[in-house]
XYZ file of C-alpha atoms in Angstrom:
478
model
C 97.904 101.943 111.892
C 95.336 99.145 111.750
C 91.839 99.372 110.308
C 89.477 101.394 112.520
C 87.735 99.401 115.240
C 84.368 100.487 113.843
C 85.282 99.403 110.295
C 82.131 98.258 108.489
C 82.714 94.683 107.361
C 79.757 93.157 105.584
C 78.356 92.057 102.263
C 76.409 93.523 99.355
C 73.455 92.594 97.163
C 70.607 94.416 95.394
C 66.866 94.034 95.800
C 66.188 93.122 92.172
C 68.722 90.277 92.253
C 67.559 88.519 95.398
C 64.158 89.614 96.692
C 61.782 87.987 94.223
C 58.142 88.607 95.049
C 58.007 90.919 92.057
C 54.193 91.093 92.037
C 53.412 90.828 95.754
C 51.886 93.337 98.158
C 51.275 96.054 95.609
C 54.734 96.166 94.057
C 54.891 97.445 90.486
C 57.157 96.286 87.672
C 60.725 97.574 87.630
C 63.136 97.932 84.731
C 64.825 94.680 85.757
C 61.533 92.773 85.663
C 61.353 93.055 81.868
C 64.872 91.700 81.221
C 65.083 88.077 80.145
C 67.728 85.663 81.329
C 70.936 85.418 79.333
C 74.298 83.749 79.815
C 77.989 84.336 79.234
C 78.022 85.547 75.630
C 74.218 85.574 75.291
C 72.801 89.059 76.007
C 69.702 89.734 78.082
C 66.733 91.060 76.124
C 64.548 93.986 77.229
C 60.931 93.166 76.451
C 57.864 95.399 76.153
C 56.316 94.466 79.469
C 56.246 90.896 80.741
C 55.789 88.607 77.736
C 54.189 85.181 78.357
C 56.611 82.332 77.753
C 59.735 84.438 78.344
C 62.042 83.694 81.289
C 62.627 86.530 83.760
C 64.985 85.406 86.553
C 64.542 88.587 88.617
C 60.900 87.685 89.237
C 62.059 84.947 91.608
C 65.541 86.029 92.653
C 66.429 83.816 95.599
C 63.100 84.522 97.355
C 64.727 86.793 99.941
C 61.321 88.455 100.308
C 60.310 85.387 102.329
C 63.694 84.121 103.608
C 65.348 87.354 104.761
C 65.181 86.486 108.470
C 67.093 83.237 107.989
C 69.539 84.821 105.564
C 70.249 87.759 107.873
C 70.864 85.282 110.686
C 73.549 83.686 108.509
C 75.099 87.109 107.883
C 75.113 87.709 111.640
C 76.810 84.338 112.162
C 79.586 85.554 109.868
C 79.859 88.662 112.037
C 78.602 91.255 109.552
C 78.737 94.800 110.887
C 76.669 96.030 107.936
C 74.648 94.713 105.029
C 74.314 96.644 101.800
C 71.131 96.200 99.809
C 68.615 98.455 98.068
C 65.030 99.545 98.354
C 63.026 98.466 95.359
C 61.607 101.813 94.223
C 58.548 100.130 92.703
C 57.648 98.568 96.068
C 57.245 102.075 97.460
C 55.785 103.814 94.390
C 54.525 101.013 92.083
C 54.223 103.236 88.997
C 56.660 105.871 90.234
C 54.357 108.889 90.121
C 51.761 108.143 92.813
C 51.170 110.875 95.365
C 51.138 108.397 98.270
C 53.541 105.502 98.898
C 52.558 101.852 99.159
C 52.371 101.071 102.873
C 52.916 97.328 102.371
C 56.221 98.052 100.664
C 57.312 100.446 103.389
C 56.456 97.895 106.068
C 58.528 95.194 104.385
C 61.656 97.309 104.685
C 60.739 98.334 108.234
C 60.644 94.667 109.175
C 63.846 93.851 107.282
C 65.789 96.744 108.822
C 64.505 95.825 112.286
C 65.721 92.273 111.750
C 69.163 93.532 110.744
C 69.413 95.864 113.721
C 68.369 93.082 116.107
C 71.462 91.216 114.891
C 73.704 94.276 115.269
C 73.932 94.791 111.509
C 73.748 98.331 110.081
C 71.763 98.707 106.855
C 73.619 100.390 103.975
C 70.922 101.286 101.488
C 70.883 102.311 97.827
C 67.816 104.223 96.685
C 68.033 103.355 92.994
C 69.878 100.132 92.150
C 68.514 99.216 88.703
C 64.967 99.085 90.100
C 63.257 102.230 88.866
C 59.542 101.702 88.189
C 58.788 100.488 84.697
C 55.866 102.914 84.653
C 58.294 105.841 84.653
C 59.851 104.511 81.449
C 56.547 103.968 79.663
C 54.819 107.178 80.763
C 57.727 109.639 80.966
C 60.526 108.155 78.857
C 62.733 107.480 81.869
C 65.476 109.879 82.903
C 65.330 111.587 79.532
C 62.516 113.537 81.176
C 63.244 116.296 83.715
C 60.010 115.444 85.577
C 61.742 112.428 87.118
C 63.850 114.709 89.315
C 60.915 115.656 91.524
C 59.521 112.112 91.488
C 62.841 110.713 92.694
C 63.205 113.380 95.372
C 59.707 112.582 96.654
C 60.626 108.885 96.821
C 63.905 109.674 98.587
C 62.171 111.958 101.080
C 59.654 109.235 101.948
C 62.477 106.773 102.591
C 64.538 109.203 104.671
C 61.529 110.187 106.791
C 60.476 106.588 107.357
C 63.865 104.996 108.015
C 66.286 107.681 109.221
C 66.319 106.226 112.758
C 67.252 102.823 111.328
C 69.492 103.620 108.357
C 72.469 105.965 108.586
C 74.321 105.081 105.355
C 72.621 105.746 102.018
C 73.593 105.945 98.348
C 71.503 107.574 95.648
C 72.203 105.897 92.259
C 74.088 102.631 91.929
C 77.026 102.573 89.495
C 75.675 105.691 87.832
C 78.581 105.662 85.363
C 77.712 102.234 83.934
C 75.514 103.919 81.368
C 78.671 105.348 79.806
C 78.664 101.998 77.997
C 76.057 103.076 75.465
C 76.735 100.089 73.190
C 75.089 97.655 75.618
C 71.408 98.554 76.033
C 70.966 97.068 79.516
C 73.215 99.696 81.124
C 71.220 102.699 79.956
C 67.992 100.822 80.593
C 68.756 99.884 84.198
C 70.407 103.188 85.091
C 68.008 105.538 83.331
C 65.107 103.614 81.827
C 66.396 104.579 78.377
C 67.852 102.593 75.472
C 70.354 105.117 74.183
C 70.844 103.549 70.768
C 67.231 104.489 69.926
C 68.271 108.165 69.836
C 70.035 110.032 67.033
C 72.863 110.963 69.404
C 73.110 108.246 72.080
C 76.080 109.844 73.817
C 74.364 113.199 74.184
C 71.254 111.534 75.633
C 73.385 109.636 78.126
C 74.879 112.874 79.439
C 71.433 114.488 79.580
C 70.015 111.618 81.637
C 73.055 111.684 83.904
C 72.548 115.406 84.481
C 68.961 114.960 85.631
C 70.146 112.166 87.955
C 72.898 114.408 89.327
C 70.339 117.082 90.157
C 67.976 114.528 91.692
C 70.805 113.079 93.779
C 71.910 116.504 94.984
C 68.386 117.525 95.943
C 67.904 114.205 97.738
C 71.084 114.823 99.745
C 69.767 118.204 100.842
C 66.376 116.744 101.789
C 68.012 113.921 103.712
C 70.155 116.285 105.734
C 67.097 118.413 106.543
C 65.389 115.340 107.971
C 68.458 114.091 109.846
C 71.815 115.916 109.723
C 73.599 112.744 110.842
C 72.709 110.809 107.701
C 75.634 109.846 105.478
C 74.434 110.033 101.866
C 76.939 108.971 99.247
C 77.287 108.422 95.532
C 78.099 105.026 94.037
C 80.539 104.753 91.156
C 81.796 101.773 89.174
C 85.580 102.057 89.253
C 88.791 100.561 87.957
C 92.071 102.063 86.770
C 93.034 102.182 83.116
C 96.712 101.546 82.353
C 98.678 102.532 79.242
C 99.803 99.501 77.218
C 103.251 101.130 76.884
C 104.957 104.161 78.359
C 104.699 106.074 75.084
C 102.945 109.404 75.670
C 100.019 108.601 73.370
C 99.119 105.567 75.476
C 99.545 107.479 78.743
C 97.327 110.311 77.515
C 94.680 107.877 76.301
C 94.709 106.030 79.625
C 94.365 109.302 81.488
C 91.473 110.471 79.315
C 89.713 107.135 79.600
C 89.434 107.619 83.369
C 86.975 110.443 82.709
C 84.171 107.888 82.406
C 84.714 107.221 86.123
C 85.834 110.586 87.440
C 83.141 112.569 85.602
C 80.454 111.040 87.801
C 82.486 111.545 90.958
C 83.554 115.065 90.033
C 79.986 116.324 89.707
C 78.606 114.518 92.760
C 81.557 115.111 95.093
C 82.679 118.573 93.946
C 79.295 119.922 92.898
C 80.537 121.341 89.598
C 81.034 120.157 86.039
C 84.749 119.612 85.385
C 86.469 121.669 82.707
C 87.147 118.662 80.483
C 83.391 117.923 80.355
C 82.413 121.537 79.675
C 84.877 121.726 76.791
C 83.663 118.410 75.406
C 80.049 119.638 75.420
C 81.179 122.770 73.550
C 83.262 120.806 71.084
C 80.363 118.491 70.240
C 77.943 121.387 69.933
C 75.617 120.019 72.617
C 73.107 122.372 74.182
C 72.176 120.240 77.170
C 69.294 121.186 79.430
C 71.428 122.430 82.340
C 69.905 125.425 84.095
C 71.424 127.925 86.508
C 69.158 126.528 89.235
C 70.518 123.054 88.480
C 74.086 124.262 89.004
C 73.119 125.812 92.340
C 71.496 122.514 93.361
C 74.586 120.493 92.433
C 76.771 122.710 94.596
C 74.375 122.498 97.543
C 73.967 118.730 97.507
C 77.428 117.200 97.311
C 77.791 113.685 98.657
C 79.128 112.779 102.103
C 81.232 109.835 100.941
C 82.256 107.904 97.850
C 80.780 104.448 97.542
C 82.271 102.440 94.714
C 82.539 99.028 93.134
C 85.819 97.509 92.090
C 86.210 94.361 90.024
C 88.952 94.899 87.448
C 91.354 97.200 85.662
C 91.749 97.921 81.952
C 94.546 98.567 79.454
C 94.473 100.822 76.392
C 96.699 100.773 73.337
C 96.514 103.907 71.183
C 98.017 102.151 68.174
C 95.259 99.557 67.712
C 91.520 99.700 67.251
C 89.847 96.348 67.700
C 86.344 95.213 66.878
C 84.205 96.541 69.734
C 82.787 93.056 70.281
C 86.323 91.818 71.015
C 87.337 94.727 73.213
C 87.985 93.789 76.815
C 85.632 96.565 77.914
C 82.975 96.238 75.194
C 82.984 100.024 75.190
C 86.415 101.187 74.035
C 87.968 99.799 70.843
C 91.423 100.499 72.234
C 91.045 98.208 75.251
C 93.354 95.214 75.090
C 94.185 92.351 77.474
C 96.744 92.883 80.230
C 99.580 90.396 79.629
C 100.616 90.500 83.293
C 97.283 89.553 84.873
C 94.885 86.638 84.873
C 91.122 86.844 84.434
C 87.913 85.274 85.707
C 85.765 82.854 83.712
C 83.873 85.905 82.458
C 87.058 87.640 81.264
C 87.284 90.143 84.115
C 90.914 90.990 84.865
C 92.044 90.061 88.402
C 94.042 92.993 89.735
C 94.119 93.514 93.532
C 96.702 96.311 93.282
C 94.249 98.195 91.072
C 91.971 98.506 94.104
C 94.692 100.289 96.049
C 95.344 102.530 93.057
C 91.672 103.559 92.927
C 91.567 104.211 96.672
C 94.613 106.453 96.353
C 93.253 108.299 93.318
C 89.887 108.991 94.937
C 91.633 110.115 98.128
C 93.913 112.528 96.303
C 91.230 113.796 93.919
C 88.543 114.392 96.543
C 90.653 115.689 99.424
C 90.446 112.744 101.763
C 86.674 112.262 101.479
C 85.497 109.040 103.216
C 85.385 106.028 100.922
C 83.368 102.817 101.100
C 84.104 99.764 98.946
C 80.538 98.569 98.470
C 81.209 95.927 95.804
C 84.159 93.631 95.134
C 84.047 89.971 94.274
C 84.573 87.132 91.838
C 81.899 85.236 89.943
C 82.574 81.521 89.486
C 80.907 78.358 88.252
C 80.294 76.261 91.351
C 78.499 73.078 92.414
C 77.908 71.560 95.839
C 80.254 68.684 96.645
C 79.439 65.464 98.506
C 79.706 67.369 101.796
C 77.134 69.959 100.743
C 79.692 72.722 100.558
C 81.915 74.433 98.003
C 85.698 74.461 98.405
C 85.998 77.968 96.998
C 89.701 78.569 97.600
C 89.839 80.752 94.488
C 87.340 83.154 96.084
C 89.299 83.180 99.339
C 92.468 83.987 97.421
C 90.756 86.698 95.371
C 89.136 88.475 98.299
C 92.171 88.016 100.537
C 94.463 89.649 97.995
C 92.113 92.627 97.683
C 91.732 93.021 101.444
C 95.514 93.102 101.822
C 95.661 95.945 99.291
C 92.891 97.973 100.920
C 94.739 97.628 104.224
C 97.864 99.060 102.605
C 95.795 101.965 101.291
C 94.656 102.722 104.842
C 97.852 101.939 106.720
C 100.459 103.268 104.273
C 98.573 105.791 102.132
C 96.273 107.255 104.778
C 93.045 106.630 102.874
C 89.879 107.309 104.886
C 88.118 103.988 104.272
C 85.003 103.263 106.316
C 83.940 99.827 105.101
C 84.121 96.842 102.772
C 81.150 94.823 101.520
C 82.025 92.059 99.027
C 79.496 91.683 96.264
C 76.958 88.882 96.261
C 77.644 87.698 99.813
C 74.889 85.176 99.111
C 74.454 83.793 95.586
C 72.034 85.929 93.569
C 70.928 86.424 89.976
C 73.699 88.062 87.946
C 72.858 91.569 86.768
C 74.752 91.485 83.473
C 73.795 87.984 82.341
C 70.746 87.035 84.395
C 72.441 83.785 85.393
C 72.356 81.892 88.641
C 75.466 80.062 87.431
C 77.645 83.129 88.018
C 78.086 82.742 91.762
C 79.723 85.273 94.090
C 78.549 84.316 97.559
C 79.859 82.942 100.813
C 76.532 81.103 100.864
C 75.474 78.731 98.083
C 71.825 78.941 97.029
C 70.433 75.811 95.408
C 68.787 77.409 92.388
C 69.964 76.695 88.865
C 69.495 78.625 85.630
C 65.869 78.267 84.674
C 64.848 78.652 88.317
C 64.934 74.987 89.298
C 66.233 73.911 92.698
C 65.306 73.618 96.354
C 66.373 77.154 97.256
C 68.201 75.823 100.296
C 71.261 77.658 101.618
C 74.666 76.033 102.192
C 77.839 77.522 103.652
C 80.878 77.555 101.388
C 84.431 77.269 102.704
C 84.771 81.051 102.377
C 81.993 81.496 104.964
C 84.243 80.546 107.882
C 87.224 82.294 106.314
C 85.395 85.629 106.062
C 83.977 85.137 109.547
C 87.553 85.036 110.859
C 88.592 88.047 108.757
C 85.838 90.067 110.402
C 86.543 88.708 113.878
C 90.197 89.793 113.603
C 89.311 93.108 111.915
C 91.324 92.111 108.890
C 94.463 91.085 110.785
C 94.085 87.463 109.660
C 93.515 87.278 105.939
């Protein structure tokens, strides 16, 4: 059994990492607009508004706001069947709580989607990909406030009504489980507009914010299906298996429990109920979260149509050690240790193609064959143009090829219902975690360096033609 003929090959980015134009045509500030640039080992800083003299790489991105027609033409040349990006929430509702949307922002996405469709490329759109309006954080306290549920649903409804004839595939919240990493402030900030460490119980606040987002997502799904029953509205989860360091039961149990930080977010959004392990944990910690009976009804009514997920790496836990959190391979679990059998990227991300197949199988078995969509997978590398104005990125070709071979096995041998694959950063963009241009993922090199200098010109890497052939052969030639 080969991949389906209508398999959605494409690429993925996010509005805040490529669009630029942060202050054009009525757009308001987003949470990403107040994050300074960092680097590998140098964290990004969240500032109180835009501070003069600070460097904010997301303000410029790669200027896709003005170059999207040329860039989409390059995607079409590669043969993309789909292109995953996001709508910048603050382009539509600049402060987040306006009663009427910003028409200039709506028109921009109309024009962009039309351009994609003219090239035979289906838009795959995330509603909230680290771009919530900054005004919602300042005025309401972000997703710590229940009022954001209705504001998000209004935003979602506007998008569904405006674009449902152009966009079939949607996702509500990008990598909603990232905020489980409460030790790094940018994850809570970009997911929920909240810095969890400012609260007496950061973990409790994370679960409270997640609950309000679950309810908002579920209500958005219901609204979307009212507008157009054919819409496919999914969740989006950051994923990766955790392995026990040894086969001793303590390691196996710890590895199993550590998967809750992934499955919790899928369990609620795909099953519509809180899993028993979460309910017992809330009881054990003595948390009285604001979860109403009406909320539980809403969760059940608005389960997702498919599972969108990112996959970059796997993890290993050792129950017998507890390392300094700053030296942990996950920066979130003191029991995470390196995998002695696998290599890693320049940023320390374990390279594990088989882990992708494992996640596909686990999602398939856990959620009863629900459709899956790999909406992020890729490798960040330091790269420079050579004398031929290209990049011989054989490492990227090897990385992506090995992962594609594993996803094919998941479909052909394991029977996984996989609808598409969009490698992350199909064109070089600003890195989310570090704010670097130097961390490059794309098939297309963008001549912008850290600090924002460069011509902005686009150049095809070696992987451009390779991926073009992968798509043309529907994955038969990898």
